[in-house]
Amino acid sequence: MRNAILSAIFEQMADIMEILGEDPFRINSYRKVSRALSELPADVGVLLEDGRLAKTPGIGKSSLAKIREFVESGRVAAHEELLERIPPSLLELLHIPGMGPKGVKAVYEGLGVEGVGDLKKAIENGTLATLPGFGEKRAAAIARGIEFLEKSTGRIRLDQAMEAAEMVVACLHELPGVERIEPAGSLRRRAETIGDIDILVAASRGSGKSETSPGQIIESFTQASFVERVLAAGDTKGSAIIQTETTPVQVDVRVVPAESFGAALQYFTGSKQHNVRLREIAVKGKLKLNEYGLFDGDTQLAGATEEEIYERLGLDPVAPLLREDRGEIEAARAHALPELVRIKDIRGDFHMHTVASDGRNGIEEMAEAARQRGYAFLCITDHSESSIVANGQSPKRLAKQIEQIRKIAAGLKGITLWAGAEVDIGADGSLDFDDKLLAELDYVVASIHSGMGSPREKVTMRTLKAMDNPYVSCIGHPTGRLLGQREAMDLDIAAVIEQAARTGTALEVNANPYRLDLKDVHCKRAVEAGVKLAIGTDAHSTAGLGLMHFGVATAGRGWATRDDVLNTLSPAKLKTWLRAKRPR
DNA sequence: GCCGTTTTCGGCCCGACTGTTTTCAGTCG
């Protein structure tokens, strides 16, 4: 928690300094510190003690002193001094599209505007438009920005973003002259939530009369029926707001010539931080990297493919999933990038429900759907008794279901069907079923479904205790978050990972796009600790099995290889792994 | 403020689009 608070403090200091017009490079270094703090592997206090914080890139002497001050006194004097120089409500204006630090400073000094309410009034009574540097159009754009901010619920889930992107791709890919079209940005990196959607188009340069010019491609996009509002439409770039099921989202379409497609794809895939690092490497080599290619003066050295750009910079090609500046550049230079787990490595699914609890399909249907996916195994894991709303099974019902599963399994060819359960972890860390019944199961995923708002000590204790049980194979959706709906539990993830490693318990990567739990950075820490990941779709129907790719992407973003993921094992090897924790 | 097999000082990523600019600043990604 302290990490997040400190990260926010540095971010806010950067925002205030930006409004005050201070040195941009200094401001940038504050933002780097903020980001470094948000991604630390453990509590700042611990890292400060053992000296790891001082070695963290981006955190220098001056920031270290501020962090130490915070750890010791709970405050940062420099932060408090900055807060005295502007009204804090001014900072909310920075989030309005079309308002930047200069604009905020101008409305504050010129009109006495101190917050969104004041700004709205200044737009309505026309005074904003009279301010130097503003005007009717800009005032109107800012009014729309405020409206967007109020309507938008923020970032959208990965599955929503993919659906929206497919709609735009379908609209553009039939146009003559469009050679390739590819979603880029955080969507291509499979980030857990998406702020805006980037679509990249390669247009042929041919002069044929039937060809479409880049400007016409942009026009086709901005005039599409799903577009709610056009933000910009130039010769090579267009931005528009489109509506999704829950919230408006911004889509940017960019058109580049085919010979630059790789460079543009690299550029627009990001992340911003990853790209900044690459361009710094280019500059050190007296080169220039932009969306058109890698250049030595006017000579293009690379640009058609992403791979050649990385290679000309002395790096192994980096998978989009890893491009977050979380160590992948150093690994690429040292030829030490992990070979990430892929969807085709997946041989089965660990987590699914049937009509026995709250699923929509029966055991045979799930098995058949798994077989059609080419799987070698599947585990049926219906809810246990405590999950009353999910129609959880009593010990008696489970015992009967195990018999039923054995019978069906015996008649199946080419796929191994296992009996499992998703067992509730109680308030005291006990499980719904006794060990005797659990021992009858091939696979047990233990999950918390209640008391998620309990204090850190409690939710952590419950999870650790469940792992002590020799029949618990895996902890299901360990943090319990629902993206956009419910915060993660305040779980001591470091303690959970340590216990998982010690007890030989797997941690789930729940593939449901609402969950993605463990999340990417937690997966990475689990992998580093040698903990196995079990990807489960938590399917409640045969269609739900198709969510697997979201889990694979999340594990990949956590640097997981085949060896880190239990789903890649053959049924025989898996059986051996599962038995290892159990009493002989 | 941070950082260094070209530097302990002097750099610090790059380009498109818009509006109000009569030649470019601000914003965005």
JSON list of C-alpha atoms (C1' of nucleotides) in Angstrom, two decimals, chain A residues 29-30 58 60 63 98 100 102-103 134-135 233 235-237 254 267 279-280 286 288 290 292, chain B residues 1-7 11-21 25-29:
[
{"chain": "A", "resi": 29, "resn": "SER", "atom": "CA", "xyz": [12.22, 11.98, -13.83]},
{"chain": "A", "resi": 30, "resn": "TYR", "atom": "CA", "xyz": [9.52, 12.33, -11.15]},
{"chain": "A", "resi": 58, "resn": "GLY", "atom": "CA", "xyz": [15.24, 5.86, -12.19]},
{"chain": "A", "resi": 60, "resn": "GLY", "atom": "CA", "xyz": [18.41, 8.54, -7.60]},
{"chain": "A", "resi": 63, "resn": "SER", "atom": "CA", "xyz": [14.18, 10.66, -4.71]},
{"chain": "A", "resi": 98, "resn": "GLY", "atom": "CA", "xyz": [-7.83, 18.84, -24.73]},
{"chain": "A", "resi": 100, "resn": "GLY", "atom": "CA", "xyz": [-2.87, 20.15, -20.82]},
{"chain": "A", "resi": 102, "resn": "LYS", "atom": "CA", "xyz": [-0.40, 25.04, -20.19]},
{"chain": "A", "resi": 103, "resn": "GLY", "atom": "CA", "xyz": [-4.13, 25.27, -20.59]},
{"chain": "A", "resi": 134, "resn": "PHE", "atom": "CA", "xyz": [-8.27, 29.71, -26.70]},
{"chain": "A", "resi": 135, "resn": "GLY", "atom": "CA", "xyz": [-11.23, 30.38, -28.97]},
{"chain": "A", "resi": 233, "resn": "ALA", "atom": "CA", "xyz": [-9.15, 13.40, -39.24]},
{"chain": "A", "resi": 235, "resn": "ASP", "atom": "CA", "xyz": [-4.14, 12.56, -44.07]},
{"chain": "A", "resi": 236, "resn": "THR", "atom": "CA", "xyz": [-2.69, 9.60, -42.19]},
{"chain": "A", "resi": 237, "resn": "LYS", "atom": "CA", "xyz": [-4.39, 9.62, -38.83]},
{"chain": "A", "resi": 254, "resn": "ARG", "atom": "CA", "xyz": [-3.18, 5.31, -38.51]},
{"chain": "A", "resi": 267, "resn": "TYR", "atom": "CA", "xyz": [5.85, 2.11, -32.64]},
{"chain": "A", "resi": 279, "resn": "ARG", "atom": "CA", "xyz": [14.73, 5.28, -29.19]},
{"chain": "A", "resi": 280, "resn": "GLU", "atom": "CA", "xyz": [17.35, 6.03, -26.58]},
{"chain": "A", "resi": 286, "resn": "LYS", "atom": "CA", "xyz": [23.72, 7.76, -33.84]},
{"chain": "A", "resi": 288, "resn": "LYS", "atom": "CA", "xyz": [16.90, 7.66, -35.31]},
{"chain": "A", "resi": 290, "resn": "ASN", "atom": "CA", "xyz": [10.35, 6.66, -35.57]},
{"chain": "A", "resi": 292, "resn": "TYR", "atom": "CA", "xyz": [8.63, 5.03, -40.45]},
{"chain": "B", "resi": 1, "resn": "DG", "atom": "C1'", "xyz": [16.16, 14.73, -11.25]},
{"chain": "B", "resi": 2, "resn": "DC", "atom": "C1'", "xyz": [18.86, 10.95, -13.47]},
{"chain": "B", "resi": 3, "resn": "DC", "atom": "C1'", "xyz": [22.65, 9.05, -15.79]},
{"chain": "B", "resi": 4, "resn": "DG", "atom": "C1'", "xyz": [27.34, 7.65, -18.20]},
{"chain": "B", "resi": 5, "resn": "DT", "atom": "C1'", "xyz": [32.29, 1.39, -22.98]},
{"chain": "B", "resi": 6, "resn": "DT", "atom": "C1'", "xyz": [31.94, 8.05, -26.55]},
{"chain": "B", "resi": 7, "resn": "DT", "atom": "C1'", "xyz": [30.07, 12.19, -20.86]},
{"chain": "B", "resi": 11, "resn": "DG", "atom": "C1'", "xyz": [22.38, 15.82, -22.45]},
{"chain": "B", "resi": 12, "resn": "DC", "atom": "C1'", "xyz": [17.50, 13.72, -21.86]},
{"chain": "B", "resi": 13, "resn": "DC", "atom": "C1'", "xyz": [12.25, 10.23, -28.01]},
{"chain": "B", "resi": 14, "resn": "DC", "atom": "C1'", "xyz": [9.47, 11.49, -32.00]},
{"chain": "B", "resi": 15, "resn": "DG", "atom": "C1'", "xyz": [5.82, 12.96, -35.12]},
{"chain": "B", "resi": 16, "resn": "DA", "atom": "C1'", "xyz": [0.62, 14.11, -36.37]},
{"chain": "B", "resi": 17, "resn": "DC", "atom": "C1'", "xyz": [-3.18, 17.10, -35.84]},
{"chain": "B", "resi": 18, "resn": "DT", "atom": "C1'", "xyz": [-5.65, 21.29, -34.38]},
{"chain": "B", "resi": 19, "resn": "DG", "atom": "C1'", "xyz": [-6.49, 25.91, -33.67]},
{"chain": "B", "resi": 20, "resn": "DT", "atom": "C1'", "xyz": [-5.34, 30.47, -33.57]},
{"chain": "B", "resi": 21, "resn": "DT", "atom": "C1'", "xyz": [-0.50, 31.03, -34.80]},
{"chain": "B", "resi": 25, "resn": "DA", "atom": "C1'", "xyz": [2.55, 26.07, -29.48]},
{"chain": "B", "resi": 26, "resn": "DG", "atom": "C1'", "xyz": [-0.13, 22.81, -27.19]},
{"chain": "B", "resi": 27, "resn": "DT", "atom": "C1'", "xyz": [-1.81, 18.31, -26.82]},
{"chain": "B", "resi": 28, "resn": "DC", "atom": "C1'", "xyz": [-1.71, 13.62, -27.66]},
{"chain": "B", "resi": 29, "resn": "DG", "atom": "C1'", "xyz": [-0.03, 9.04, -28.15]}
]
